[in-house]
mmCIF file of C-alpha atoms in Angstrom:
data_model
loop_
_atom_site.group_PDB
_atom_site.id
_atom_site.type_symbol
_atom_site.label_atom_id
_atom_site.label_comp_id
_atom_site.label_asym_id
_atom_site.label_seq_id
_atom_site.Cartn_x
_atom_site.Cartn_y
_atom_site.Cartn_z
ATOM 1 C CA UNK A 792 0.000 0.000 0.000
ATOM 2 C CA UNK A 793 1.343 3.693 -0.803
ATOM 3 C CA UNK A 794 1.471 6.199 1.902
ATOM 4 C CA UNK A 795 2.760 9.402 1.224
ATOM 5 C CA UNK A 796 6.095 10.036 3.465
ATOM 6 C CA UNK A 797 5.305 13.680 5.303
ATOM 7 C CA UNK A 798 8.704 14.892 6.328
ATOM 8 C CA UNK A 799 10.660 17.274 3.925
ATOM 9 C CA UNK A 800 13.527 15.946 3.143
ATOM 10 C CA UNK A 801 16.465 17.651 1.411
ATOM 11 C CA UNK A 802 18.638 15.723 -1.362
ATOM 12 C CA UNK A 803 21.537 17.261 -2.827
ATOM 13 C CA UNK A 804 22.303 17.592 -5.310
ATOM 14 C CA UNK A 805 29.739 3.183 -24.107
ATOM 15 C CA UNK A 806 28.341 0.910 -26.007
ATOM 16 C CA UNK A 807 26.342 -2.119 -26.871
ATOM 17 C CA UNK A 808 27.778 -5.047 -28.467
ATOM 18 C CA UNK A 809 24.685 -5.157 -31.217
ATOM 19 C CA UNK A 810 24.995 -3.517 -34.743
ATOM 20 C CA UNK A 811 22.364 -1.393 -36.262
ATOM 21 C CA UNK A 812 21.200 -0.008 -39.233
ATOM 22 C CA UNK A 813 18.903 2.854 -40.581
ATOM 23 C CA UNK A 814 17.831 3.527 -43.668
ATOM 24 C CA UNK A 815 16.590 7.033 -45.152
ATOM 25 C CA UNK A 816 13.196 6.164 -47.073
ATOM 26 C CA UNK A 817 12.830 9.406 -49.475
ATOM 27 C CA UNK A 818 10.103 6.966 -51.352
ATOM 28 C CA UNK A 819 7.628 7.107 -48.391
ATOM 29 C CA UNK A 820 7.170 11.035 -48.496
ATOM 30 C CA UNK A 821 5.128 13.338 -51.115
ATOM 31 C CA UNK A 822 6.945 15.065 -53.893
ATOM 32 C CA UNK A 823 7.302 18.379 -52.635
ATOM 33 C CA UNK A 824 7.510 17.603 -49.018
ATOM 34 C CA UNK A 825 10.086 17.972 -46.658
ATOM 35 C CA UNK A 826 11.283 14.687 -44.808
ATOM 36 C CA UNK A 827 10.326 13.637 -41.229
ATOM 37 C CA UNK A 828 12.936 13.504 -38.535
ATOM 38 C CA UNK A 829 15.115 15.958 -39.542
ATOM 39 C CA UNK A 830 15.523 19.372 -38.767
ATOM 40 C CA UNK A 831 16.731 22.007 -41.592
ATOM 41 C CA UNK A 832 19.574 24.691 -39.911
ATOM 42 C CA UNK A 833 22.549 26.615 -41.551
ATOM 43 C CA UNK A 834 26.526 27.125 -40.551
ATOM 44 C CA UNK A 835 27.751 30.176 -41.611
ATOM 45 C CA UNK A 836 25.423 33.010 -43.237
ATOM 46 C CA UNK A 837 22.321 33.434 -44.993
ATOM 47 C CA UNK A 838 18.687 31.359 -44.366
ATOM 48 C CA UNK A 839 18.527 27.715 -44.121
ATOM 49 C CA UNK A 840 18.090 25.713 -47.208
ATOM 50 C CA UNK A 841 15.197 24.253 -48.744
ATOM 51 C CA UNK A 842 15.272 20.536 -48.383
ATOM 52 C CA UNK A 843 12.412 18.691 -50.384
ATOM 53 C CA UNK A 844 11.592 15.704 -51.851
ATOM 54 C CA UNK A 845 11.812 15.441 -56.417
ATOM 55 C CA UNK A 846 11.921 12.913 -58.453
ATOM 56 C CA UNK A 847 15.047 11.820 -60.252
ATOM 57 C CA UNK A 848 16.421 8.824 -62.615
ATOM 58 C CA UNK A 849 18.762 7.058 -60.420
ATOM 59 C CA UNK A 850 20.749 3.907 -61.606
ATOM 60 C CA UNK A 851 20.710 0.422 -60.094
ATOM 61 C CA UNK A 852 23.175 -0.140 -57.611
ATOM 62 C CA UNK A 853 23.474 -3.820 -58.845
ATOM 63 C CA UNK A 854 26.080 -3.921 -61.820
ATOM 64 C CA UNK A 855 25.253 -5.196 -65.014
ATOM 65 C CA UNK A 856 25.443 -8.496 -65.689
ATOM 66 C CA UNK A 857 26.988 -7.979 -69.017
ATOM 67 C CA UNK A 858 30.623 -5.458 -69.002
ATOM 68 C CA UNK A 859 29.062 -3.602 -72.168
ATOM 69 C CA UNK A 860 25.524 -3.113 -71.045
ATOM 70 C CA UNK A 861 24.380 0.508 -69.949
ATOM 71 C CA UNK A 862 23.270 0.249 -66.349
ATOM 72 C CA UNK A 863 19.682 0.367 -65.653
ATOM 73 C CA UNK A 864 17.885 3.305 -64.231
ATOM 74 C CA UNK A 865 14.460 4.197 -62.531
ATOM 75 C CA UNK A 866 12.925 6.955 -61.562
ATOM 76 C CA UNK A 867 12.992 7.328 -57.652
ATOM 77 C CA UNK A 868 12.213 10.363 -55.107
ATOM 78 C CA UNK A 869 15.231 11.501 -53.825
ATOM 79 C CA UNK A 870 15.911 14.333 -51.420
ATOM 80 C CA UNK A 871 17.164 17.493 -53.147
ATOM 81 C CA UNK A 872 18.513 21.337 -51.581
ATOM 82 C CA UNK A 873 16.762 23.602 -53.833
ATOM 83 C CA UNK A 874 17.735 27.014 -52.178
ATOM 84 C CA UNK A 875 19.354 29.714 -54.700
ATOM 85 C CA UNK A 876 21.095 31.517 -51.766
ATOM 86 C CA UNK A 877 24.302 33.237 -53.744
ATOM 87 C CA UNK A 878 25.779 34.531 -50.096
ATOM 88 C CA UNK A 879 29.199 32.631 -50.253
ATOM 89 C CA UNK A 880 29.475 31.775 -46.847
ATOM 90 C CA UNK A 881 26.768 30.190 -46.599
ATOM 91 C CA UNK A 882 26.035 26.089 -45.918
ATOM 92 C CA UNK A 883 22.867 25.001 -45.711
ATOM 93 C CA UNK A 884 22.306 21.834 -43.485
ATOM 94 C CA UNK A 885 19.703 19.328 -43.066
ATOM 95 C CA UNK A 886 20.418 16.774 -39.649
ATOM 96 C CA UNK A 887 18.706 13.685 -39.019
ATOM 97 C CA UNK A 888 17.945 14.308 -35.194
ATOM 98 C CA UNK A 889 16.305 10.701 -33.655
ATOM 99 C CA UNK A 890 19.884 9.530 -33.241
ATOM 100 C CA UNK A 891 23.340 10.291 -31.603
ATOM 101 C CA UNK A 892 26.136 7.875 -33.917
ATOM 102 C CA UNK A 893 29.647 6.831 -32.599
ATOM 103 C CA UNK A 894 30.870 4.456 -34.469
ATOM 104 C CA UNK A 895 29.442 4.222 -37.784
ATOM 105 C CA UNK A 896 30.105 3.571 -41.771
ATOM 106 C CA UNK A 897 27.642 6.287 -43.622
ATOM 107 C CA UNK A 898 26.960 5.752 -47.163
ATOM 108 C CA UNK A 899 25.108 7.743 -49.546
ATOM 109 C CA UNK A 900 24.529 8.650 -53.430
ATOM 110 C CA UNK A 901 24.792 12.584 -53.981
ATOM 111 C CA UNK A 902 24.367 14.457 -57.524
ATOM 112 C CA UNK A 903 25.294 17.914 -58.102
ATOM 113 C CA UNK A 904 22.629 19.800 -60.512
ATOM 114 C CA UNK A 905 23.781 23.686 -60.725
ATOM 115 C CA UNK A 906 24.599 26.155 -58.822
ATOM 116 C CA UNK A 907 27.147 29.575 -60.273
ATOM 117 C CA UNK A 908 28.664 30.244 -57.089
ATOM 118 C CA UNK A 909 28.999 26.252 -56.573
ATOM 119 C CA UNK A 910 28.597 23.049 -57.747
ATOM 120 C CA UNK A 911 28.678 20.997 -54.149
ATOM 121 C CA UNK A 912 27.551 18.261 -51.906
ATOM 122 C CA UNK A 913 28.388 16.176 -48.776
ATOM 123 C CA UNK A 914 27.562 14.846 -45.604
ATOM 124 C CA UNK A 915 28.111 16.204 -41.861
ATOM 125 C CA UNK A 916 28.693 14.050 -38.875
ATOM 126 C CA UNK A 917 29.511 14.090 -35.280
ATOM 127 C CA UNK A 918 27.134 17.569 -35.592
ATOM 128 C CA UNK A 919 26.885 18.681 -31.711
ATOM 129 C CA UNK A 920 25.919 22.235 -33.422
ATOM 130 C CA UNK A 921 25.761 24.711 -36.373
ATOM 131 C CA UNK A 922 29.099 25.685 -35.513
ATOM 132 C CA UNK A 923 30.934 22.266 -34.218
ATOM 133 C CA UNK A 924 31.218 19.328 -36.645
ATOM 134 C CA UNK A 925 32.619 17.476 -38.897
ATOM 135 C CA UNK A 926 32.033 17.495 -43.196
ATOM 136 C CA UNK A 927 33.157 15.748 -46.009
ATOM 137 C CA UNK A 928 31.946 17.058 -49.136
ATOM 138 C CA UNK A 929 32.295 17.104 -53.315
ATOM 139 C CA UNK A 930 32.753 19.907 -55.780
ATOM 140 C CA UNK A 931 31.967 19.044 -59.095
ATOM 141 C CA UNK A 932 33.032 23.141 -60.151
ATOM 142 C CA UNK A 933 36.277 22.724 -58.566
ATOM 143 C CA UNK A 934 36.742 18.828 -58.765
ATOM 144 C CA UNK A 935 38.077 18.296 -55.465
ATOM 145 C CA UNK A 936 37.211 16.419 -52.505
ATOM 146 C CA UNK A 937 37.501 17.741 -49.227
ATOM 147 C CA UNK A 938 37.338 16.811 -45.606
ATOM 148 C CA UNK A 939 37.537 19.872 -42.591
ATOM 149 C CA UNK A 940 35.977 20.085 -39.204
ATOM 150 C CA UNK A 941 34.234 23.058 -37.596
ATOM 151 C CA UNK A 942 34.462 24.208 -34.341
ATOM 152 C CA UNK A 943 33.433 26.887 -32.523
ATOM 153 C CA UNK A 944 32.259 28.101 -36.029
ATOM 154 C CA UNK A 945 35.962 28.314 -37.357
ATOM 155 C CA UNK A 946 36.578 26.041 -40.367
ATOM 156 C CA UNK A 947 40.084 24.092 -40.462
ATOM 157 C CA UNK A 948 42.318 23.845 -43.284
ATOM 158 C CA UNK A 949 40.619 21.402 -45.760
ATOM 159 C CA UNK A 950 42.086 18.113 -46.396
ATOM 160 C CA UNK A 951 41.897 15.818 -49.492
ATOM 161 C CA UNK A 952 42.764 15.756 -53.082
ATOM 162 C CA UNK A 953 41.627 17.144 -56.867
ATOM 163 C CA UNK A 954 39.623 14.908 -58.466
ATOM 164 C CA UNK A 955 37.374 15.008 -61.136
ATOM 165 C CA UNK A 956 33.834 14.767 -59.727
ATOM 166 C CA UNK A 957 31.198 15.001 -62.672
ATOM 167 C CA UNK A 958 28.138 16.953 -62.557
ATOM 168 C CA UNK A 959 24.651 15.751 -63.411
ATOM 169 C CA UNK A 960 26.329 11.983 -62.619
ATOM 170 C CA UNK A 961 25.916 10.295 -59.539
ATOM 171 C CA UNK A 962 28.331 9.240 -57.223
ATOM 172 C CA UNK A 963 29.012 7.239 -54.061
ATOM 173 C CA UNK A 964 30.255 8.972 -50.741
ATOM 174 C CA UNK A 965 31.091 7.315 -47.842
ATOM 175 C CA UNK A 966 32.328 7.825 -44.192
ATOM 176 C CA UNK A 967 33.800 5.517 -41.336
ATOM 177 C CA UNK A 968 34.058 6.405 -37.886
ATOM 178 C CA UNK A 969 35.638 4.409 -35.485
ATOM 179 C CA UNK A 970 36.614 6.084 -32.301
ATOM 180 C CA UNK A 971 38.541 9.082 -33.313
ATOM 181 C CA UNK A 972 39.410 7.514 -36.573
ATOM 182 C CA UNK A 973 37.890 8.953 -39.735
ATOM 183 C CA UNK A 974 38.069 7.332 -43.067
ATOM 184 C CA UNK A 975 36.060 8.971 -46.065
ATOM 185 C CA UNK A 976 35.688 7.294 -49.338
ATOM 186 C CA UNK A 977 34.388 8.352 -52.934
ATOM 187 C CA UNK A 978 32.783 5.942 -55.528
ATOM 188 C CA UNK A 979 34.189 3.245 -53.704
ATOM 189 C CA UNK A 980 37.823 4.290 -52.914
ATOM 190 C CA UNK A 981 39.795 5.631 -50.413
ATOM 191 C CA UNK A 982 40.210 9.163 -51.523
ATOM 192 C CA UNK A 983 41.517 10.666 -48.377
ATOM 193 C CA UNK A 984 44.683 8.829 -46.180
ATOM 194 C CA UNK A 985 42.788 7.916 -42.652
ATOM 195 C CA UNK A 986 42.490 10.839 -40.356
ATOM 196 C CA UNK A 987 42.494 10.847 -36.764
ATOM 197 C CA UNK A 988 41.000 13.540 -34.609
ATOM 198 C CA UNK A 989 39.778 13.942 -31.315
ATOM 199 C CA UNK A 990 37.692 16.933 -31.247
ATOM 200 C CA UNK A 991 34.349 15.131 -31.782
ATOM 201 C CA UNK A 992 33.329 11.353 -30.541
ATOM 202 C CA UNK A 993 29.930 11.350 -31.013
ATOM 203 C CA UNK A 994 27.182 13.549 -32.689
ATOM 204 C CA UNK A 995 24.207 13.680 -35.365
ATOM 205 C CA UNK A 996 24.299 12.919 -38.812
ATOM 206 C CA UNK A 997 23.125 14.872 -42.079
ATOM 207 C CA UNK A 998 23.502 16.414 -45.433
ATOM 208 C CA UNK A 999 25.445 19.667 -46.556
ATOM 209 C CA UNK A 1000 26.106 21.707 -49.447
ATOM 210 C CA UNK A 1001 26.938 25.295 -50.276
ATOM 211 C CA UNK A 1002 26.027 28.621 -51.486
ATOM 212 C CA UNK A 1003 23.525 28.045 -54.634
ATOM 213 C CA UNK A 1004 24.409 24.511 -55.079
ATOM 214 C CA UNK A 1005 21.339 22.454 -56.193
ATOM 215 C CA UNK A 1006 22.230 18.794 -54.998
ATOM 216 C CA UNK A 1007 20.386 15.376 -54.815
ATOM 217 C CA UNK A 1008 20.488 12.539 -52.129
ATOM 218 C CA UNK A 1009 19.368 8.925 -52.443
ATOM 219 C CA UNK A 1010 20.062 5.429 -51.111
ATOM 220 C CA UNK A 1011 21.412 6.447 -47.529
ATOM 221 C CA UNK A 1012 21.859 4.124 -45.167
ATOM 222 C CA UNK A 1013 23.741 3.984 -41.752
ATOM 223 C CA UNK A 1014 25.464 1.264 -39.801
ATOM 224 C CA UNK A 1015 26.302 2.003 -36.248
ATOM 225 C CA UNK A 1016 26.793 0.498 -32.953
ATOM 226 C CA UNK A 1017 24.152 1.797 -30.883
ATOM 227 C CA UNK A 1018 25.499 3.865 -27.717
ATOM 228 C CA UNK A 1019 23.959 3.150 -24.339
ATOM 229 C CA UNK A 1020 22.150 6.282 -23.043
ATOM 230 C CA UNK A 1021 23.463 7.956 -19.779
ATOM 231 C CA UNK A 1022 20.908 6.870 -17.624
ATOM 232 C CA UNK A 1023 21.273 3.347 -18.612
ATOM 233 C CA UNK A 1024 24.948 3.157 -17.398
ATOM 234 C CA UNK A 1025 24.255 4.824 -14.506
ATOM 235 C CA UNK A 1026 21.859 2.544 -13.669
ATOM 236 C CA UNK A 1027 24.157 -0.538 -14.778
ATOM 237 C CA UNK A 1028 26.596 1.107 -12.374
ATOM 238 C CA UNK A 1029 24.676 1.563 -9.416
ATOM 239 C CA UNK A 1030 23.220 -2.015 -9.652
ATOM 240 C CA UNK A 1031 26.729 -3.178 -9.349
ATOM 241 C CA UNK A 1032 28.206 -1.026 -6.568
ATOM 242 C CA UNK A 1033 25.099 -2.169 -4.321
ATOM 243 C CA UNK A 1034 24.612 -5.708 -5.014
ATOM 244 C CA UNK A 1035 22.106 -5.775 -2.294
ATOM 245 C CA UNK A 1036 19.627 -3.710 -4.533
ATOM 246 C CA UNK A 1037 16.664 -5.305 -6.030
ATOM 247 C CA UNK A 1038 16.168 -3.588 -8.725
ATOM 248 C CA UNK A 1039 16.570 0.313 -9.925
ATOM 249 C CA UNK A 1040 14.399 2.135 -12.745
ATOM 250 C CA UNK A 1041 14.148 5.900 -13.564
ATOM 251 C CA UNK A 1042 10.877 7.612 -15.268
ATOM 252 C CA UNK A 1043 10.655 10.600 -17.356
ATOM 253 C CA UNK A 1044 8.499 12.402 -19.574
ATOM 254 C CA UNK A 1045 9.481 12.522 -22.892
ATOM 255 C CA UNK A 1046 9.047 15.340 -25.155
ATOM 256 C CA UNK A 1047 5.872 13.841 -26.444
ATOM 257 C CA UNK A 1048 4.935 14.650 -22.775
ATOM 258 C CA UNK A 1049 4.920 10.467 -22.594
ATOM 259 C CA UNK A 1050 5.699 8.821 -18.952
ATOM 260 C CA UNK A 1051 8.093 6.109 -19.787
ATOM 261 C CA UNK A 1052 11.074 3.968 -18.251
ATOM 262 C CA UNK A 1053 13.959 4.968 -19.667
ATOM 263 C CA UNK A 1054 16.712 3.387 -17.230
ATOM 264 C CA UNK A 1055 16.144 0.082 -16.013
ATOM 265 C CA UNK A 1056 17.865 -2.780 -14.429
ATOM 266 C CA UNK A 1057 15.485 -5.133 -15.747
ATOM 267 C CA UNK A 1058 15.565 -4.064 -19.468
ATOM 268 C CA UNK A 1059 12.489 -5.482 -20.345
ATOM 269 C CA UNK A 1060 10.695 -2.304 -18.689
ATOM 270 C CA UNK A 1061 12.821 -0.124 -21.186
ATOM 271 C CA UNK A 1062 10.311 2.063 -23.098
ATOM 272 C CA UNK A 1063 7.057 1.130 -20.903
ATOM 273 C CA UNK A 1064 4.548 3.517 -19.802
ATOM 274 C CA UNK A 1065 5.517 4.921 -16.220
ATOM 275 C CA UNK A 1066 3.001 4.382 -13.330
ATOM 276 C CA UNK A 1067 0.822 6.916 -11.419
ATOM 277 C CA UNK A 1068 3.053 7.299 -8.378
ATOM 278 C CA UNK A 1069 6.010 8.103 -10.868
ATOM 279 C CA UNK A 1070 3.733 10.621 -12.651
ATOM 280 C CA UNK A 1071 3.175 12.030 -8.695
ATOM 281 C CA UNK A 1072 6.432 11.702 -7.685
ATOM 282 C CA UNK A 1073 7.936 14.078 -10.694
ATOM 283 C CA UNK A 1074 4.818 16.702 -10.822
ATOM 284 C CA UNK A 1075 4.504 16.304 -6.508
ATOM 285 C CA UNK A 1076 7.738 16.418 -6.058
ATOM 286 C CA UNK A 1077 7.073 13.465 -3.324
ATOM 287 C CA UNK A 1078 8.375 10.970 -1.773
ATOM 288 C CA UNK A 1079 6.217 7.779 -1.961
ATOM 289 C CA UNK A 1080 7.019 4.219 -0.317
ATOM 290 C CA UNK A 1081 5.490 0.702 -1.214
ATOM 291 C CA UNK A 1082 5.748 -2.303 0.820
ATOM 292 C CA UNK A 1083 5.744 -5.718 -0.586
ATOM 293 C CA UNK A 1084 6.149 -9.092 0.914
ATOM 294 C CA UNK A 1085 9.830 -9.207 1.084
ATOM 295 C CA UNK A 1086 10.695 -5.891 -0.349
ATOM 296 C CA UNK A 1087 9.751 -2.031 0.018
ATOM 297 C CA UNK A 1088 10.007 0.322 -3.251
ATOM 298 C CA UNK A 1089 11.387 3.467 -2.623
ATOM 299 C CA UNK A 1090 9.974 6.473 -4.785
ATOM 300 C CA UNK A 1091 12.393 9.771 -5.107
ATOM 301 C CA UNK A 1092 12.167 12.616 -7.239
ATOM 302 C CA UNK A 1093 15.442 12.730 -9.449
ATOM 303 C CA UNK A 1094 16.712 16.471 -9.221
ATOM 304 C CA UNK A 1095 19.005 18.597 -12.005
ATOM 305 C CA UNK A 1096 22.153 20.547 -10.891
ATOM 306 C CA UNK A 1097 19.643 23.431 -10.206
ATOM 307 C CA UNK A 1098 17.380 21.565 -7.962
ATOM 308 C CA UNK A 1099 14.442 21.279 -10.726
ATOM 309 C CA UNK A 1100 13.111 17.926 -10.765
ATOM 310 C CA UNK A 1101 13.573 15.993 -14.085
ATOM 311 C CA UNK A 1102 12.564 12.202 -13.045
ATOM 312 C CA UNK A 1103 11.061 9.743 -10.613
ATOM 313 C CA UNK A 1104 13.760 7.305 -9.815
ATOM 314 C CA UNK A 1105 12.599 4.056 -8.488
ATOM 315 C CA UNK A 1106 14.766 2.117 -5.556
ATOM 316 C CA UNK A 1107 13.605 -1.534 -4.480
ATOM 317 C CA UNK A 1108 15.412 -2.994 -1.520
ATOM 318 C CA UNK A 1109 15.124 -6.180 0.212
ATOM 319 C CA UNK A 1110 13.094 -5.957 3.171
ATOM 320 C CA UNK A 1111 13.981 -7.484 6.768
ATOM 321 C CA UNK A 1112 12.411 -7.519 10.081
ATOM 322 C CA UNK A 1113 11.829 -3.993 11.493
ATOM 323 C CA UNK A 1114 11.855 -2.151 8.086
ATOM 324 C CA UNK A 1115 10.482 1.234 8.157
ATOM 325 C CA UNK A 1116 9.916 4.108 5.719
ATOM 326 C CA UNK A 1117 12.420 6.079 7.388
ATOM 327 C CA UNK A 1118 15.337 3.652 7.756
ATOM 328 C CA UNK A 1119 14.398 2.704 3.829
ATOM 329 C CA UNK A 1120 14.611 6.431 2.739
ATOM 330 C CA UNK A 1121 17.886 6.646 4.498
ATOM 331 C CA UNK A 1122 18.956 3.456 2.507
ATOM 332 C CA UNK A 1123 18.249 5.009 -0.804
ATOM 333 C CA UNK A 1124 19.321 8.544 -0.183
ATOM 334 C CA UNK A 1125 22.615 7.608 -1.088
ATOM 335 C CA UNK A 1126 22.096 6.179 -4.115
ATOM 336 C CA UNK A 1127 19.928 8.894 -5.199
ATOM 337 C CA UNK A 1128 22.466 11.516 -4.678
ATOM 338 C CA UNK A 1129 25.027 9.555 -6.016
ATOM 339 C CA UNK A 1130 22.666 9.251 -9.556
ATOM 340 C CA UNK A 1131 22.071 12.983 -9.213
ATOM 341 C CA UNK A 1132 25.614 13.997 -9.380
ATOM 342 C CA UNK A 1133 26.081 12.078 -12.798
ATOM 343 C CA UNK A 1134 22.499 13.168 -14.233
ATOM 344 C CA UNK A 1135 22.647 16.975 -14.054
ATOM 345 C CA UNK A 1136 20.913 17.994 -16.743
ATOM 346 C CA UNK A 1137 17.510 16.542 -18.062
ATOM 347 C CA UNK A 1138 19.122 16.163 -21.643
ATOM 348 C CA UNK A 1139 21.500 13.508 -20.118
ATOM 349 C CA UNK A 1140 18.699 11.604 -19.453
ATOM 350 C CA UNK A 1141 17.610 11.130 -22.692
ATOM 351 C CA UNK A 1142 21.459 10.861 -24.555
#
């Protein structure tokens, strides 16, 4: 049974081993249309670009069967930046923002259409910001290929060589990230020796060009080792350094304003709708106890740096003769204020 625990009580304040993959389905949306998940911004000057959804003859990516056949073709929707915007220093962006990537191989077909002031197209990753990533792009007006980071919106020297890069053709861009180990390939080869850089481990993913350039996307796909969220290893963490807990679970709402578990010990609860007393807990700001037959639940409100509380974080201890509220309070006091410390923000809940 719940009772509500009266006295005020002051709290002070990686990876999985699994691969992934994602896919960007262009096909799905309207002509016309701009593309779910992903949120159109711009580095440097100028407005952001205008990121919609044409159609476009793209070939097979199976070879011929036969050396001296033409390669088929259909006609697909692809994702094109359509902006005009002559202002030279000016990069229009468009980041895919459901994910956080690692370690990941990105691959993706680009086409450069026009453009006077330039003829470009490539892909950012490890974006924390407009002004802190890293690119790797094509010019098909000044056949080169180039690789260059940004941070704290100033550009590095570019890296990588003169090649000839066709307009109007499609080509193949790719780039690894492994730790701080950055290889970037185009139509299939190794066009730039393997960097390594430090600056950026982790970040989002998306598509870049320049100036006026009119550019095309297709087939993009990602492969990534997922990274476990914050709260997840904290929880991990805490389960090991008191192996006398039960179990451990922290509730937040989302910003779809959905309760859910989003730190578990037992990760079957991962993604599950949050109970009432969680919901009370975090919009109480209360302390709540439940007793079962050989355990007691402790309910705490899971505070930012600034005091402001962000979740419900849920404590289950073994029971034994005598057990009160108070004594199991003081049990998971600890524990909470050790979880606050390494949550401080409600974003590092959710990373």
């Amino acid at each position: 049974m719940l009772r509500l625990i009266l006295a005020t009580i002051l709290v002070s304040a990686s990876f999985w081993t699994h691969a992934a993959e994602l896919r960007f389905d262009f096909g799905k949306h309207e002509v016309g249309s701009a593309p779910s998940n992903f949120v159109s911004t711009v580095s440097g000057l100028g407005e952001a670009g205008v990121w919609k959804i044409v159609e476009d003859d793209v070939p097979s990516a199976f070879a011929p069967l036969s050396p001296n056949a033409t390669p088929s073709s259909t006609k697909r929707r692809v994702l094109a930046q359509t902006s005009k915007d002559t202002t030279d220093e000016h990069f229009p962006l468009l980041i895919y923002n459901n994910e956080v990537f690692g370690d990941f191989t990105v691959t993706t077909r680009f086409k450069c259409i026009s453009g006077e002031k330039a003829q470009m197209a490539g892909l950012v990753f490890r974006y924390q910001d407009e002004d802190n990533f890293y690119v790797v792009r094509a010019s098909a007006s000044g056949n080169t290929f180039r690789f260059y980071k940004v941070v704290g919106g100033q550009r590095s020297t570019p890296i990588g060589p003169e090649i000839q890069i066709p307009g109007g053709t499609w080509h193949d861009l790719s780039v690894t990230c492994k730790g701080n180990q950055i290889r970037c390939s185009l139509n299939g080869k190794e066009a730039i020796p393997m960097l390594t850089d430090n600056s950026f481990m982790a970040g989002k993913i998306g598509f870049w060009t320049k100036s006026d350039a009119v550019s095309y996307f297709s087939d993009t796909h990602i492969e990534y080792t997922p990274r476990e969220p914050i709260a997840q290893k904290v929880v991990r963490d805490m389960m090991i350094r008191y192996p006398r807990l039960l179990g451990l679970k922290i509730t937040a709402f989302k910003a779809s304003d959905a309760l859910q578990v989003i730190a578990s010990s037992n990760e079957s609860e991962m993604g599950k709708a949050g109970s009432k007393t969680e919901a009370s807990v975090i919009k109480e700001d209360q302390f709540y106890t439940a007793k079962g037959k050989e355990s007691i639940t402790v309910y705490l409100p899971l505070r930012d740096r600034n005091g402001e509380t962000i979740a419900a974080l849920s404590i289950k201890l073994k029971s034994f003769v005598g057990q009160t509220e108070s004594n199991a309070l003081a049990r998971s006091l600890p524990i909470n204020k050790e979880i606050a410390a390494r949550i401080q923000e409600a974003k590092h809940l959710f990373e």
